[in-house]
mmCIF file of C-alpha atoms (C1' of nucleotides) in Angstrom:
data_model
loop_
_atom_site.group_PDB
_atom_site.id
_atom_site.type_symbol
_atom_site.label_atom_id
_atom_site.label_comp_id
_atom_site.label_asym_id
_atom_site.label_seq_id
_atom_site.Cartn_x
_atom_site.Cartn_y
_atom_site.Cartn_z
ATOM 1 C CA UNK Q 1357 0.000 0.000 0.000
ATOM 2 C CA UNK Q 1358 0.920 3.640 -0.515
ATOM 3 C CA UNK Q 1359 2.155 5.909 2.224
ATOM 4 C CA UNK Q 1360 1.366 9.603 2.033
ATOM 5 C CA UNK Q 1361 3.782 12.394 2.906
ATOM 6 C CA UNK Q 1362 2.649 15.343 5.051
ATOM 7 C CA UNK Q 1363 2.665 17.506 1.926
ATOM 8 C CA UNK Q 1364 0.405 15.110 0.074
ATOM 9 C CA UNK Q 1365 -1.936 14.890 3.056
ATOM 10 C CA UNK Q 1366 -2.267 18.673 3.193
ATOM 11 C CA UNK Q 1367 -2.981 18.851 -0.514
ATOM 12 C CA UNK Q 1368 -5.582 16.094 -0.276
ATOM 13 C CA UNK Q 1369 -7.458 17.822 2.544
ATOM 14 C CA UNK Q 1370 -7.605 21.054 0.600
ATOM 15 C CA UNK Q 1371 -8.750 19.384 -2.606
ATOM 16 C CA UNK Q 1372 -11.385 17.268 -0.870
ATOM 17 C CA UNK Q 1373 -12.875 20.020 1.288
ATOM 18 C CA UNK Q 1374 -12.919 22.588 -1.534
ATOM 19 C CA UNK Q 1375 -14.893 20.119 -3.612
ATOM 20 C CA UNK Q 1376 -17.214 19.338 -0.698
ATOM 21 C CA UNK Q 1377 -17.894 23.023 -0.070
ATOM 22 C CA UNK Q 1378 -18.934 23.392 -3.657
ATOM 23 C CA UNK Q 1379 -20.561 20.056 -4.472
ATOM 24 C CA UNK Q 1380 -21.464 18.358 -1.206
ATOM 25 C CA UNK Q 1381 -25.009 17.000 -1.167
ATOM 26 C CA UNK Q 1382 -27.838 18.925 0.442
ATOM 27 C CA UNK Q 1383 -29.595 16.436 2.718
ATOM 28 C CA UNK Q 1384 -32.354 16.830 5.329
ATOM 29 C CA UNK Q 1385 -30.019 15.879 8.177
ATOM 30 C CA UNK Q 1386 -27.340 18.298 7.088
ATOM 31 C CA UNK Q 1387 -29.318 21.440 7.898
ATOM 32 C CA UNK Q 1388 -27.616 21.646 11.288
ATOM 33 C CA UNK Q 1389 -25.253 19.627 13.474
ATOM 34 C CA UNK Q 1390 -27.792 18.757 16.159
ATOM 35 C CA UNK Q 1391 -26.585 15.442 17.630
ATOM 36 C CA UNK Q 1392 -30.143 14.050 17.597
ATOM 37 C CA UNK Q 1393 -30.477 14.725 13.882
ATOM 38 C CA UNK Q 1394 -27.032 13.345 13.130
ATOM 39 C CA UNK Q 1395 -27.667 10.284 15.271
ATOM 40 C CA UNK Q 1396 -31.053 9.310 13.818
ATOM 41 C CA UNK Q 1397 -29.811 9.782 10.261
ATOM 42 C CA UNK Q 1398 -26.673 7.732 10.885
ATOM 43 C CA UNK Q 1399 -28.640 4.838 12.359
ATOM 44 C CA UNK Q 1400 -31.068 4.864 9.423
ATOM 45 C CA UNK Q 1401 -28.183 5.017 6.981
ATOM 46 C CA UNK Q 1402 -26.550 1.869 8.317
ATOM 47 C CA UNK Q 1403 -26.507 -0.504 5.338
ATOM 48 C CA UNK Q 1404 -29.192 1.625 3.727
ATOM 49 C CA UNK Q 1405 -28.996 4.038 0.830
ATOM 50 C CA UNK Q 1406 -29.645 7.762 1.066
ATOM 51 C CA UNK Q 1407 -32.624 7.770 -1.282
ATOM 52 C CA UNK Q 1408 -34.348 5.113 0.810
ATOM 53 C CA UNK Q 1409 -33.686 6.948 4.055
ATOM 54 C CA UNK Q 1410 -34.855 10.462 3.140
ATOM 55 C CA UNK Q 1411 -38.644 9.919 3.417
ATOM 56 C CA UNK Q 1412 -38.261 7.786 6.544
ATOM 57 C CA UNK Q 1413 -36.084 10.438 8.160
ATOM 58 C CA UNK Q 1414 -38.553 13.194 7.402
ATOM 59 C CA UNK Q 1415 -41.538 11.266 8.773
ATOM 60 C CA UNK Q 1416 -39.506 10.236 11.788
ATOM 61 C CA UNK Q 1417 -38.575 13.810 12.673
ATOM 62 C CA UNK Q 1418 -42.203 14.873 12.406
ATOM 63 C CA UNK Q 1419 -43.310 12.062 14.693
ATOM 64 C CA UNK Q 1420 -40.370 12.178 17.110
ATOM 65 C CA UNK Q 1421 -38.885 15.678 16.902
ATOM 66 C CA UNK Q 1422 -36.699 15.391 20.005
ATOM 67 C CA UNK Q 1423 -34.806 12.749 21.936
ATOM 68 C CA UNK Q 1424 -37.442 13.110 24.694
ATOM 69 C CA UNK Q 1425 -40.253 12.418 22.249
ATOM 70 C CA UNK Q 1426 -38.455 9.319 21.020
ATOM 71 C CA UNK Q 1427 -37.698 8.088 24.543
ATOM 72 C CA UNK Q 1428 -41.325 8.314 25.616
ATOM 73 C CA UNK Q 1429 -42.968 7.094 22.385
ATOM 74 C CA UNK Q 1430 -44.940 3.818 22.345
ATOM 75 C CA UNK Q 1431 -42.679 1.187 20.828
ATOM 76 C CA UNK Q 1432 -45.471 0.061 18.485
ATOM 77 C CA UNK Q 1433 -45.618 3.557 17.022
ATOM 78 C CA UNK Q 1434 -41.858 3.550 16.598
ATOM 79 C CA UNK Q 1435 -41.913 0.187 14.808
ATOM 80 C CA UNK Q 1436 -44.636 1.425 12.462
ATOM 81 C CA UNK Q 1437 -42.437 4.371 11.580
ATOM 82 C CA UNK Q 1438 -39.593 1.973 10.853
ATOM 83 C CA UNK Q 1439 -41.615 -0.686 8.977
ATOM 84 C CA UNK Q 1440 -40.092 -1.316 5.545
ATOM 85 C CA UNK Q 1441 -36.677 0.085 6.432
ATOM 86 C CA UNK Q 1442 -35.276 -3.240 7.639
ATOM 87 C CA UNK Q 1443 -32.859 -4.244 10.389
ATOM 88 C CA UNK Q 1444 -35.538 -3.595 12.958
ATOM 89 C CA UNK Q 1445 -33.262 -3.962 15.973
ATOM 90 C CA UNK Q 1446 -31.899 -0.566 14.942
ATOM 91 C CA UNK Q 1447 -35.208 1.009 15.932
ATOM 92 C CA UNK Q 1448 -35.388 -0.739 19.295
ATOM 93 C CA UNK Q 1449 -31.786 0.121 20.062
ATOM 94 C CA UNK Q 1450 -32.416 3.712 19.024
ATOM 95 C CA UNK Q 1451 -35.176 4.023 21.570
ATOM 96 C CA UNK Q 1452 -33.154 2.283 24.277
ATOM 97 C CA UNK Q 1453 -30.320 4.742 23.747
ATOM 98 C CA UNK Q 1454 -32.765 7.661 23.776
ATOM 99 C CA UNK Q 1455 -34.130 6.480 27.117
ATOM 100 C CA UNK Q 1456 -30.621 6.174 28.456
ATOM 101 C CA UNK Q 1457 -29.777 9.717 27.415
ATOM 102 C CA UNK Q 1458 -32.974 11.136 28.902
ATOM 103 C CA UNK Q 1459 -33.228 9.085 32.080
ATOM 104 C CA UNK Q 1460 -29.678 8.246 33.058
ATOM 105 C CA UNK Q 1461 -27.725 11.111 31.537
ATOM 106 C CA UNK Q 1462 -30.309 13.817 32.234
ATOM 107 C CA UNK Q 1463 -30.524 14.697 28.563
ATOM 108 C CA UNK Q 1464 -26.788 15.207 28.223
ATOM 109 C CA UNK Q 1465 -25.158 13.659 25.161
ATOM 110 C CA UNK Q 1466 -21.833 11.866 25.372
ATOM 111 C CA UNK Q 1467 -19.534 14.038 23.244
ATOM 112 C CA UNK Q 1468 -16.642 11.739 22.379
ATOM 113 C CA UNK Q 1469 -16.528 8.711 20.112
ATOM 114 C CA UNK Q 1470 -15.385 6.492 22.971
ATOM 115 C CA UNK Q 1471 -18.297 7.497 25.208
ATOM 116 C CA UNK Q 1472 -20.833 7.403 22.368
ATOM 117 C CA UNK Q 1473 -20.013 3.744 21.750
ATOM 118 C CA UNK Q 1474 -21.410 2.865 25.165
ATOM 119 C CA UNK Q 1475 -24.911 3.613 23.835
ATOM 120 C CA UNK Q 1476 -26.819 0.659 22.397
ATOM 121 C CA UNK Q 1477 -26.696 0.570 18.626
ATOM 122 C CA UNK Q 1478 -23.735 2.928 18.312
ATOM 123 C CA UNK Q 1479 -20.634 1.097 17.090
ATOM 124 C CA UNK Q 1480 -17.269 2.390 15.933
ATOM 125 C CA UNK Q 1481 -18.534 3.880 12.679
ATOM 126 C CA UNK Q 1482 -21.576 5.668 14.069
ATOM 127 C CA UNK Q 1483 -19.632 6.901 17.090
ATOM 128 C CA UNK Q 1484 -17.019 8.418 14.786
ATOM 129 C CA UNK Q 1485 -19.670 10.001 12.597
ATOM 130 C CA UNK Q 1486 -21.578 11.633 15.468
ATOM 131 C CA UNK Q 1487 -18.432 12.701 17.340
ATOM 132 C CA UNK Q 1488 -16.911 14.325 14.275
ATOM 133 C CA UNK Q 1489 -20.059 15.873 12.740
ATOM 134 C CA UNK Q 1490 -21.903 16.997 15.869
ATOM 135 C CA UNK Q 1491 -19.011 17.617 18.265
ATOM 136 C CA UNK Q 1492 -15.996 18.309 16.050
ATOM 137 C CA UNK Q 1493 -13.842 15.509 17.390
ATOM 138 C CA UNK Q 1494 -11.090 14.610 14.881
ATOM 139 C CA UNK Q 1495 -11.885 10.904 14.595
ATOM 140 C CA UNK Q 1496 -12.452 8.831 11.457
ATOM 141 C CA UNK Q 1497 -15.858 7.360 10.560
ATOM 142 C CA UNK Q 1498 -15.020 4.155 8.750
ATOM 143 C CA UNK Q 1499 -17.979 2.843 6.785
ATOM 144 C CA UNK Q 1500 -18.223 1.076 3.456
ATOM 145 C CA UNK Q 1501 -17.483 4.324 1.616
ATOM 146 C CA UNK Q 1502 -14.327 4.969 3.618
ATOM 147 C CA UNK Q 1503 -13.162 1.401 3.036
ATOM 148 C CA UNK Q 1504 -13.722 1.744 -0.686
ATOM 149 C CA UNK Q 1505 -12.309 5.239 -1.093
ATOM 150 C CA UNK Q 1506 -9.132 4.776 0.938
ATOM 151 C CA UNK Q 1507 -8.455 1.255 -0.293
ATOM 152 C CA UNK Q 1508 -8.392 2.719 -3.812
ATOM 153 C CA UNK Q 1509 -6.528 5.906 -2.962
ATOM 154 C CA UNK Q 1510 -3.723 3.957 -1.283
ATOM 155 C CA UNK Q 1511 -4.102 0.493 -2.778
ATOM 156 C CA UNK Q 1512 -4.759 -1.109 0.580
ATOM 157 C CA UNK Q 1513 -5.006 -4.857 0.047
ATOM 158 C CA UNK Q 1514 -6.356 -5.913 3.454
ATOM 159 C CA UNK Q 1515 -9.667 -7.850 3.372
ATOM 160 C CA UNK Q 1516 -12.305 -5.397 4.619
ATOM 161 C CA UNK Q 1517 -14.582 -8.193 5.850
ATOM 162 C CA UNK Q 1518 -12.034 -9.045 8.545
ATOM 163 C CA UNK Q 1519 -12.602 -7.196 11.826
ATOM 164 C CA UNK Q 1520 -8.919 -6.324 12.304
ATOM 165 C CA UNK Q 1521 -8.841 -4.444 9.018
ATOM 166 C CA UNK Q 1522 -10.971 -1.670 10.517
ATOM 167 C CA UNK Q 1523 -8.112 -0.755 12.835
ATOM 168 C CA UNK Q 1524 -5.729 -0.395 9.917
ATOM 169 C CA UNK Q 1525 -8.134 1.965 8.148
ATOM 170 C CA UNK Q 1526 -8.818 3.948 11.314
ATOM 171 C CA UNK Q 1527 -5.106 4.503 11.726
ATOM 172 C CA UNK Q 1528 -4.561 5.516 8.111
ATOM 173 C CA UNK Q 1529 -7.583 7.824 7.973
ATOM 174 C CA UNK Q 1530 -6.694 9.202 11.404
ATOM 175 C CA UNK Q 1531 -3.530 10.605 9.867
ATOM 176 C CA UNK Q 1532 -5.235 12.057 6.828
ATOM 177 C CA UNK Q 1533 -8.372 13.519 8.431
ATOM 178 C CA UNK Q 1534 -8.436 17.323 8.681
ATOM 179 C CA UNK Q 1535 -8.357 18.112 12.420
ATOM 180 C CA UNK Q 1536 -9.972 21.501 11.731
ATOM 181 C CA UNK Q 1537 -12.975 20.087 9.883
ATOM 182 C CA UNK Q 1538 -13.312 16.409 10.819
ATOM 183 C CA UNK Q 1539 -17.082 16.210 10.288
ATOM 184 C CA UNK Q 1540 -16.900 17.756 6.839
ATOM 185 C CA UNK Q 1541 -13.952 15.547 5.980
ATOM 186 C CA UNK Q 1542 -15.847 12.366 6.884
ATOM 187 C CA UNK Q 1543 -18.968 13.461 5.052
ATOM 188 C CA UNK Q 1544 -16.931 14.456 2.017
ATOM 189 C CA UNK Q 1545 -15.474 10.929 1.880
ATOM 190 C CA UNK Q 1546 -19.014 9.536 1.918
ATOM 191 C CA UNK Q 1547 -20.131 11.874 -0.859
ATOM 192 C CA UNK Q 1548 -17.075 10.930 -2.867
ATOM 193 C CA UNK Q 1549 -17.816 7.254 -2.310
ATOM 194 C CA UNK Q 1550 -21.357 7.598 -3.557
ATOM 195 C CA UNK Q 1551 -20.542 9.742 -6.586
ATOM 196 C CA UNK Q 1552 -17.183 9.441 -8.343
ATOM 197 C CA UNK Q 1553 -15.872 6.471 -6.397
ATOM 198 C CA UNK Q 1554 -18.797 4.044 -6.460
ATOM 199 C CA UNK Q 1555 -18.372 0.284 -6.239
ATOM 200 C CA UNK Q 1556 -19.449 -0.810 -9.703
ATOM 201 C CA UNK Q 1557 -19.261 2.140 -12.049
ATOM 202 C CA UNK Q 1558 -16.810 4.684 -10.729
ATOM 203 C CA UNK Q 1559 -16.051 7.860 -12.656
ATOM 204 C CA UNK Q 1560 -12.588 8.494 -11.331
ATOM 205 C CA UNK Q 1561 -11.650 10.150 -14.578
ATOM 206 C CA UNK Q 1562 -13.580 13.225 -13.439
ATOM 207 C CA UNK Q 1563 -13.111 12.820 -9.714
ATOM 208 C CA UNK Q 1564 -11.758 15.792 -7.778
ATOM 209 C CA UNK Q 1565 -9.213 13.479 -6.152
ATOM 210 C CA UNK Q 1566 -8.260 11.682 -9.333
ATOM 211 C CA UNK Q 1567 -4.578 12.577 -8.881
ATOM 212 C CA UNK Q 1568 -4.558 10.934 -5.431
ATOM 213 C CA UNK Q 1569 -6.231 7.724 -6.583
ATOM 214 C CA UNK Q 1570 -3.370 5.267 -7.004
ATOM 215 C CA UNK Q 1571 -5.577 2.323 -7.951
ATOM 216 C CA UNK Q 1572 -7.160 4.386 -10.736
ATOM 217 C CA UNK Q 1573 -3.774 5.616 -11.931
ATOM 218 C CA UNK Q 1574 -2.647 2.000 -12.101
ATOM 219 C CA UNK Q 1575 -5.841 0.860 -13.841
ATOM 220 C CA UNK Q 1576 -6.724 -1.418 -10.924
ATOM 221 C CA UNK Q 1577 -9.587 0.509 -9.417
ATOM 222 C CA UNK Q 1578 -12.150 -2.294 -9.571
ATOM 223 C CA UNK Q 1579 -9.815 -4.570 -7.644
ATOM 224 C CA UNK Q 1580 -10.621 -2.503 -4.558
ATOM 225 C CA UNK Q 1581 -11.779 -2.880 -1.884
ATOM 226 C CA UNK Q 1582 -10.625 -6.439 -1.296
ATOM 227 C CA UNK Q 1583 -13.372 -8.454 0.344
ATOM 228 C CA UNK Q 1584 -14.044 -12.158 0.694
ATOM 229 C CA UNK Q 1585 -17.310 -13.461 -0.713
ATOM 230 C CA UNK Q 1586 -20.415 -13.719 1.434
ATOM 231 C CA UNK Q 1587 -22.279 -17.028 1.763
ATOM 232 C CA UNK Q 1588 -25.370 -17.478 -0.351
ATOM 233 C CA UNK Q 1589 -28.819 -17.076 1.242
ATOM 234 C CA UNK Q 1590 -30.163 -20.396 2.458
ATOM 235 C CA UNK Q 1591 -33.427 -21.380 0.690
ATOM 236 C CA UNK Q 1592 -36.397 -21.895 3.015
ATOM 237 C CA UNK Q 1593 -39.884 -23.010 1.979
ATOM 238 C CA UNK Q 1594 -42.943 -21.743 3.869
ATOM 239 C CA UNK Q 1595 -46.682 -22.009 3.690
ATOM 240 C CA UNK Q 1596 -48.331 -18.646 4.354
ATOM 241 C CA UNK Q 1597 -51.745 -19.137 5.969
ATOM 242 C CA UNK Q 1598 -54.308 -16.624 4.769
ATOM 243 C CA UNK Q 1599 -57.107 -17.174 7.259
ATOM 244 C CA UNK Q 1600 -60.082 -14.952 6.759
ATOM 245 C CA UNK Q 1601 -62.709 -14.375 9.445
ATOM 246 C CA UNK Q 1602 -65.868 -12.271 9.439
ATOM 247 C CA UNK Q 1603 -63.892 -9.310 10.786
ATOM 248 C CA UNK Q 1604 -60.515 -9.598 9.105
ATOM 249 C CA UNK Q 1605 -57.441 -11.807 8.776
ATOM 250 C CA UNK Q 1606 -55.482 -13.769 11.328
ATOM 251 C CA UNK Q 1607 -52.061 -12.254 12.014
ATOM 252 C CA UNK Q 1608 -49.273 -13.396 14.321
ATOM 253 C CA UNK Q 1609 -46.810 -11.185 16.070
ATOM 254 C CA UNK Q 1610 -43.373 -12.691 15.628
ATOM 255 C CA UNK Q 1611 -41.228 -13.468 18.671
ATOM 256 C CA UNK Q 1612 -39.314 -10.601 20.239
ATOM 257 C CA UNK Q 1613 -35.977 -11.988 19.088
ATOM 258 C CA UNK Q 1614 -34.722 -13.235 15.745
ATOM 259 C CA UNK Q 1615 -35.931 -12.475 12.237
ATOM 260 C CA UNK Q 1616 -38.474 -9.647 11.922
ATOM 261 C CA UNK Q 1617 -38.747 -9.516 15.704
ATOM 262 C CA UNK Q 1618 -42.085 -8.222 16.959
ATOM 263 C CA UNK Q 1619 -43.476 -7.592 13.481
ATOM 264 C CA UNK Q 1620 -46.864 -8.799 12.220
ATOM 265 C CA UNK Q 1621 -47.346 -11.358 9.450
ATOM 266 C CA UNK Q 1622 -49.768 -14.010 8.309
ATOM 267 C CA UNK Q 1623 -49.112 -17.268 10.197
ATOM 268 C CA UNK Q 1624 -46.151 -18.935 8.507
ATOM 269 C CA UNK Q 1625 -45.472 -22.647 8.527
ATOM 270 C CA UNK Q 1626 -41.992 -23.891 7.688
ATOM 271 C CA UNK Q 1627 -42.400 -26.785 5.262
ATOM 272 C CA UNK Q 1628 -39.398 -28.558 6.724
ATOM 273 C CA UNK Q 1629 -41.298 -28.825 10.010
ATOM 274 C CA UNK Q 1630 -44.081 -30.717 8.225
ATOM 275 C CA UNK Q 1631 -41.776 -33.309 6.736
ATOM 276 C CA UNK Q 1632 -41.176 -36.496 8.659
ATOM 277 C CA UNK Q 1633 -37.773 -38.047 9.193
ATOM 278 C CA UNK Q 1634 -38.066 -40.650 6.464
ATOM 279 C CA UNK Q 1635 -39.363 -38.193 3.863
ATOM 280 C CA UNK Q 1636 -37.580 -35.849 1.553
ATOM 281 C CA UNK Q 1637 -38.745 -32.262 1.432
ATOM 282 C CA UNK Q 1638 -39.919 -31.198 -1.994
ATOM 283 C CA UNK Q 1639 -41.138 -34.669 -2.848
ATOM 284 C CA UNK Q 1640 -44.157 -34.394 -0.622
ATOM 285 C CA UNK Q 1641 -47.509 -34.015 -2.324
ATOM 286 C CA UNK Q 1642 -48.894 -30.508 -1.895
ATOM 287 C CA UNK Q 1643 -52.234 -31.797 -0.634
ATOM 288 C CA UNK Q 1644 -50.523 -33.760 2.123
ATOM 289 C CA UNK Q 1645 -48.410 -30.753 3.018
ATOM 290 C CA UNK Q 1646 -51.466 -28.535 3.335
ATOM 291 C CA UNK Q 1647 -53.320 -31.138 5.381
ATOM 292 C CA UNK Q 1648 -50.398 -31.388 7.773
ATOM 293 C CA UNK Q 1649 -50.148 -27.622 8.015
ATOM 294 C CA UNK Q 1650 -53.755 -27.498 9.179
ATOM 295 C CA UNK Q 1651 -53.101 -30.238 11.734
ATOM 296 C CA UNK Q 1652 -49.997 -28.464 12.987
ATOM 297 C CA UNK Q 1653 -51.820 -25.150 13.191
ATOM 298 C CA UNK Q 1654 -54.675 -26.735 15.151
ATOM 299 C CA UNK Q 1655 -52.206 -28.419 17.503
ATOM 300 C CA UNK Q 1656 -50.339 -25.145 18.111
ATOM 301 C CA UNK Q 1657 -53.269 -22.775 18.394
ATOM 302 C CA UNK Q 1658 -56.424 -24.799 18.994
ATOM 303 C CA UNK Q 1659 -57.906 -23.238 15.867
ATOM 304 C CA UNK Q 1660 -59.396 -25.686 13.365
ATOM 305 C CA UNK Q 1661 -59.041 -24.642 9.732
ATOM 306 C CA UNK Q 1662 -59.676 -26.261 6.375
ATOM 307 C CA UNK Q 1663 -56.802 -25.073 4.242
ATOM 308 C CA UNK Q 1664 -56.713 -25.115 0.482
ATOM 309 C CA UNK Q 1665 -54.075 -24.076 -2.021
ATOM 310 C CA UNK Q 1666 -54.191 -20.671 -3.631
ATOM 311 C CA UNK Q 1667 -53.444 -21.522 -7.264
ATOM 312 C CA UNK Q 1668 -50.216 -20.156 -8.722
ATOM 313 C CA UNK Q 1669 -49.596 -17.679 -5.949
ATOM 314 C CA UNK Q 1670 -46.006 -17.904 -4.881
ATOM 315 C CA UNK Q 1671 -44.047 -15.169 -3.149
ATOM 316 C CA UNK Q 1672 -40.272 -14.993 -2.989
ATOM 317 C CA UNK Q 1673 -38.335 -12.758 -0.634
ATOM 318 C CA UNK Q 1674 -34.577 -12.685 -0.134
ATOM 319 C CA UNK Q 1675 -32.981 -11.560 3.112
ATOM 320 C CA UNK Q 1676 -29.252 -11.211 3.646
ATOM 321 C CA UNK Q 1677 -28.885 -14.827 4.668
ATOM 322 C CA UNK Q 1678 -32.214 -16.543 3.871
ATOM 323 C CA UNK Q 1679 -34.253 -16.879 0.700
ATOM 324 C CA UNK Q 1680 -37.899 -17.524 1.485
ATOM 325 C CA UNK Q 1681 -40.245 -19.227 -0.993
ATOM 326 C CA UNK Q 1682 -43.788 -18.855 0.272
ATOM 327 C CA UNK Q 1683 -46.906 -20.611 -1.043
ATOM 328 C CA UNK Q 1684 -50.213 -19.033 -0.150
ATOM 329 C CA UNK Q 1685 -52.857 -21.319 1.335
ATOM 330 C CA UNK Q 1686 -56.217 -20.067 2.434
ATOM 331 C CA UNK Q 1687 -59.083 -20.805 4.767
ATOM 332 C CA UNK Q 1688 -62.282 -19.009 5.698
ATOM 333 C CA UNK Q 1689 -63.735 -19.156 9.187
ATOM 334 C CA UNK Q 1690 -67.427 -18.563 9.680
ATOM 335 C CA UNK Q 1691 -66.841 -17.036 13.109
ATOM 336 C CA UNK Q 1692 -63.924 -15.280 14.816
ATOM 337 C CA UNK Q 1693 -61.930 -18.004 16.628
ATOM 338 C CA UNK Q 1694 -60.852 -18.303 20.242
ATOM 339 C CA UNK Q 1695 -57.416 -16.664 20.310
ATOM 340 C CA UNK Q 1696 -56.328 -17.690 23.795
ATOM 341 C CA UNK Q 1697 -53.620 -20.034 22.480
ATOM 342 C CA UNK Q 1698 -52.754 -17.934 19.447
ATOM 343 C CA UNK Q 1699 -49.967 -15.324 19.620
ATOM 344 C CA UNK Q 1700 -51.745 -12.755 17.516
ATOM 345 C CA UNK Q 1701 -55.079 -11.322 16.563
ATOM 346 C CA UNK Q 1702 -57.602 -10.720 13.817
ATOM 347 C CA UNK Q 1703 -56.851 -7.539 11.905
ATOM 348 C CA UNK Q 1704 -59.130 -5.860 9.387
ATOM 349 C CA UNK Q 1705 -57.467 -4.523 6.226
ATOM 350 C CA UNK Q 1706 -58.542 -1.022 7.210
ATOM 351 C CA UNK Q 1707 -56.435 -1.389 10.372
ATOM 352 C CA UNK Q 1708 -53.247 -2.729 8.727
ATOM 353 C CA UNK Q 1709 -51.592 0.678 8.967
ATOM 354 C CA UNK Q 1710 -51.707 0.483 12.736
ATOM 355 C CA UNK Q 1711 -49.382 -2.549 12.754
ATOM 356 C CA UNK Q 1712 -45.726 -2.843 11.855
ATOM 357 C CA UNK Q 1713 -45.571 -5.257 8.934
ATOM 358 C CA UNK Q 1714 -42.358 -6.192 7.123
ATOM 359 C CA UNK Q 1715 -41.934 -6.096 3.371
ATOM 360 C CA UNK Q 1716 -42.416 -9.831 2.956
ATOM 361 C CA UNK Q 1717 -45.896 -9.443 4.471
ATOM 362 C CA UNK Q 1718 -46.652 -6.594 2.066
ATOM 363 C CA UNK Q 1719 -45.737 -8.952 -0.765
ATOM 364 C CA UNK Q 1720 -47.998 -11.687 0.618
ATOM 365 C CA UNK Q 1721 -50.872 -9.245 0.883
ATOM 366 C CA UNK Q 1722 -50.433 -7.976 -2.667
ATOM 367 C CA UNK Q 1723 -50.381 -11.561 -3.945
ATOM 368 C CA UNK Q 1724 -53.586 -12.310 -2.041
ATOM 369 C CA UNK Q 1725 -55.305 -9.210 -3.368
ATOM 370 C CA UNK Q 1726 -54.414 -10.273 -6.894
ATOM 371 C CA UNK Q 1727 -55.941 -13.671 -6.227
ATOM 372 C CA UNK Q 1728 -59.183 -12.126 -5.043
ATOM 373 C CA UNK Q 1729 -59.290 -9.817 -8.046
ATOM 374 C CA UNK Q 1730 -58.825 -12.676 -10.513
ATOM 375 C CA UNK Q 1731 -61.466 -14.780 -8.719
ATOM 376 C CA UNK Q 1732 -63.866 -11.884 -8.992
ATOM 377 C CA UNK Q 1733 -63.131 -11.670 -12.709
ATOM 378 C CA UNK Q 1734 -64.031 -15.339 -13.173
ATOM 379 C CA UNK Q 1735 -67.332 -14.952 -11.396
ATOM 380 C CA UNK Q 1736 -68.279 -11.961 -13.506
ATOM 381 C "C1'" DA O 1122 -14.249 -14.540 14.985
ATOM 382 C "C1'" DA O 1123 -18.348 -15.738 12.920
ATOM 383 C "C1'" DT O 1124 -23.011 -15.217 12.401
ATOM 384 C "C1'" DG O 1125 -27.685 -13.076 12.432
ATOM 385 C "C1'" DC O 1126 -30.206 -9.329 11.024
ATOM 386 C "C1'" DG O 1127 -33.917 -6.205 5.837
ATOM 387 C "C1'" DT O 1128 -34.530 -3.916 1.970
ATOM 388 C "C1'" DG O 1129 -34.010 -1.813 -2.622
ATOM 389 C "C1'" DG O 1130 -31.227 -0.937 -6.674
ATOM 390 C "C1'" DT O 1131 -28.247 -2.479 -10.455
ATOM 391 C "C1'" DC O 1132 -26.361 -5.312 -13.958
ATOM 392 C "C1'" DT Z 736 -32.705 -14.605 -11.809
ATOM 393 C "C1'" DG Z 737 -28.869 -14.391 -9.127
ATOM 394 C "C1'" DA Z 738 -25.060 -11.920 -7.335
ATOM 395 C "C1'" DC Z 739 -23.481 -7.992 -5.439
ATOM 396 C "C1'" DC Z 740 -23.718 -3.861 -3.063
ATOM 397 C "C1'" DA Z 741 -25.278 0.194 0.274
ATOM 398 C "C1'" DA Z 742 -23.609 5.749 5.825
ATOM 399 C "C1'" DG Z 743 -22.997 -1.550 10.625
ATOM 400 C "C1'" DC Z 744 -24.020 -3.468 15.131
ATOM 401 C "C1'" DA Z 745 -24.782 -7.061 18.703
ATOM 402 C "C1'" DT Z 746 -23.581 -11.233 20.450
#
DNA sequence: AATGCGTGGTC
DNA sequence: TGACCAAGCAT
């Protein structure tokens, strides 16, 4: 890897910050340096692109304008505000940290990166971002952009998926960061990383820091950053139970830990759980599968249903590490069932907005609506 | 250290 | 469609 002289570092700071002053993005959370604004935006931006975050951030600030409002908000309301954004533990951790600031720190923010990291949900990157942007501490904020930008600038060959590599980058960037404008420096790196120095289609030819970009100068830009491949999502087959009652549909609230924690979906039945030891999944007749799903559902919940397949309605949804294939099956109950053994409730479509539902549930609902529309067409 | 945890965009 | 990527953190 390259090593930069003090002269080169000075020149880089000037070039980068001049460009940022002129071309830095105007974003809703950049109107001031209020730590609450910086914090909420940084949490939302974890693994999430700017364009996705903007509307969520704006709604969030209307609903929870201060750290006190967030601390005292009903968690259900918070989860509704977050629904669709993903990584839902971010929202819970955000509220936990807000409560800690209000109740245990008397509304006083920690002002250094080290102290900020003691708050739930704030790791090394977010701590660096808040400390530098809101409080002017000269610390790096090493995210995916920083990894990409500096690995190219200096041809750093360390594998960025390895935890130790972060320390190398923090040290390198710690030397280059402008101690007079650390927040602007870190944000300028992010803007650079999402404009001229993108992952797939960089435009380093026209980049303001083209002359500092060793990988580009050597024609090896797309070799950086070095990262080992991620494992493929594991396929998982589910039956999604669309159970209609006179007043709505049966929904479960998922357990408070694990995937989609606390969110509301149709009851889901893992097909693998319906397959017996001496059987191979995928070879089981669909009718048998559906029959067993009804038996399993009755055993779990005490609710008797007669399930039937919903023809050609399949939903696919890929998470980071799981690929779900869901088949819709449906049942209609003539009366609302006894829900004493069922971890959920009947929800009318008009009330869906009051519940936090993940994207996979939105897909299931759209598929079901299409089914009803096509059935209606046949009748008419 | 390795794994679990969402979603949307792009090619 | 599948693979990869995007302002990571907790355990």
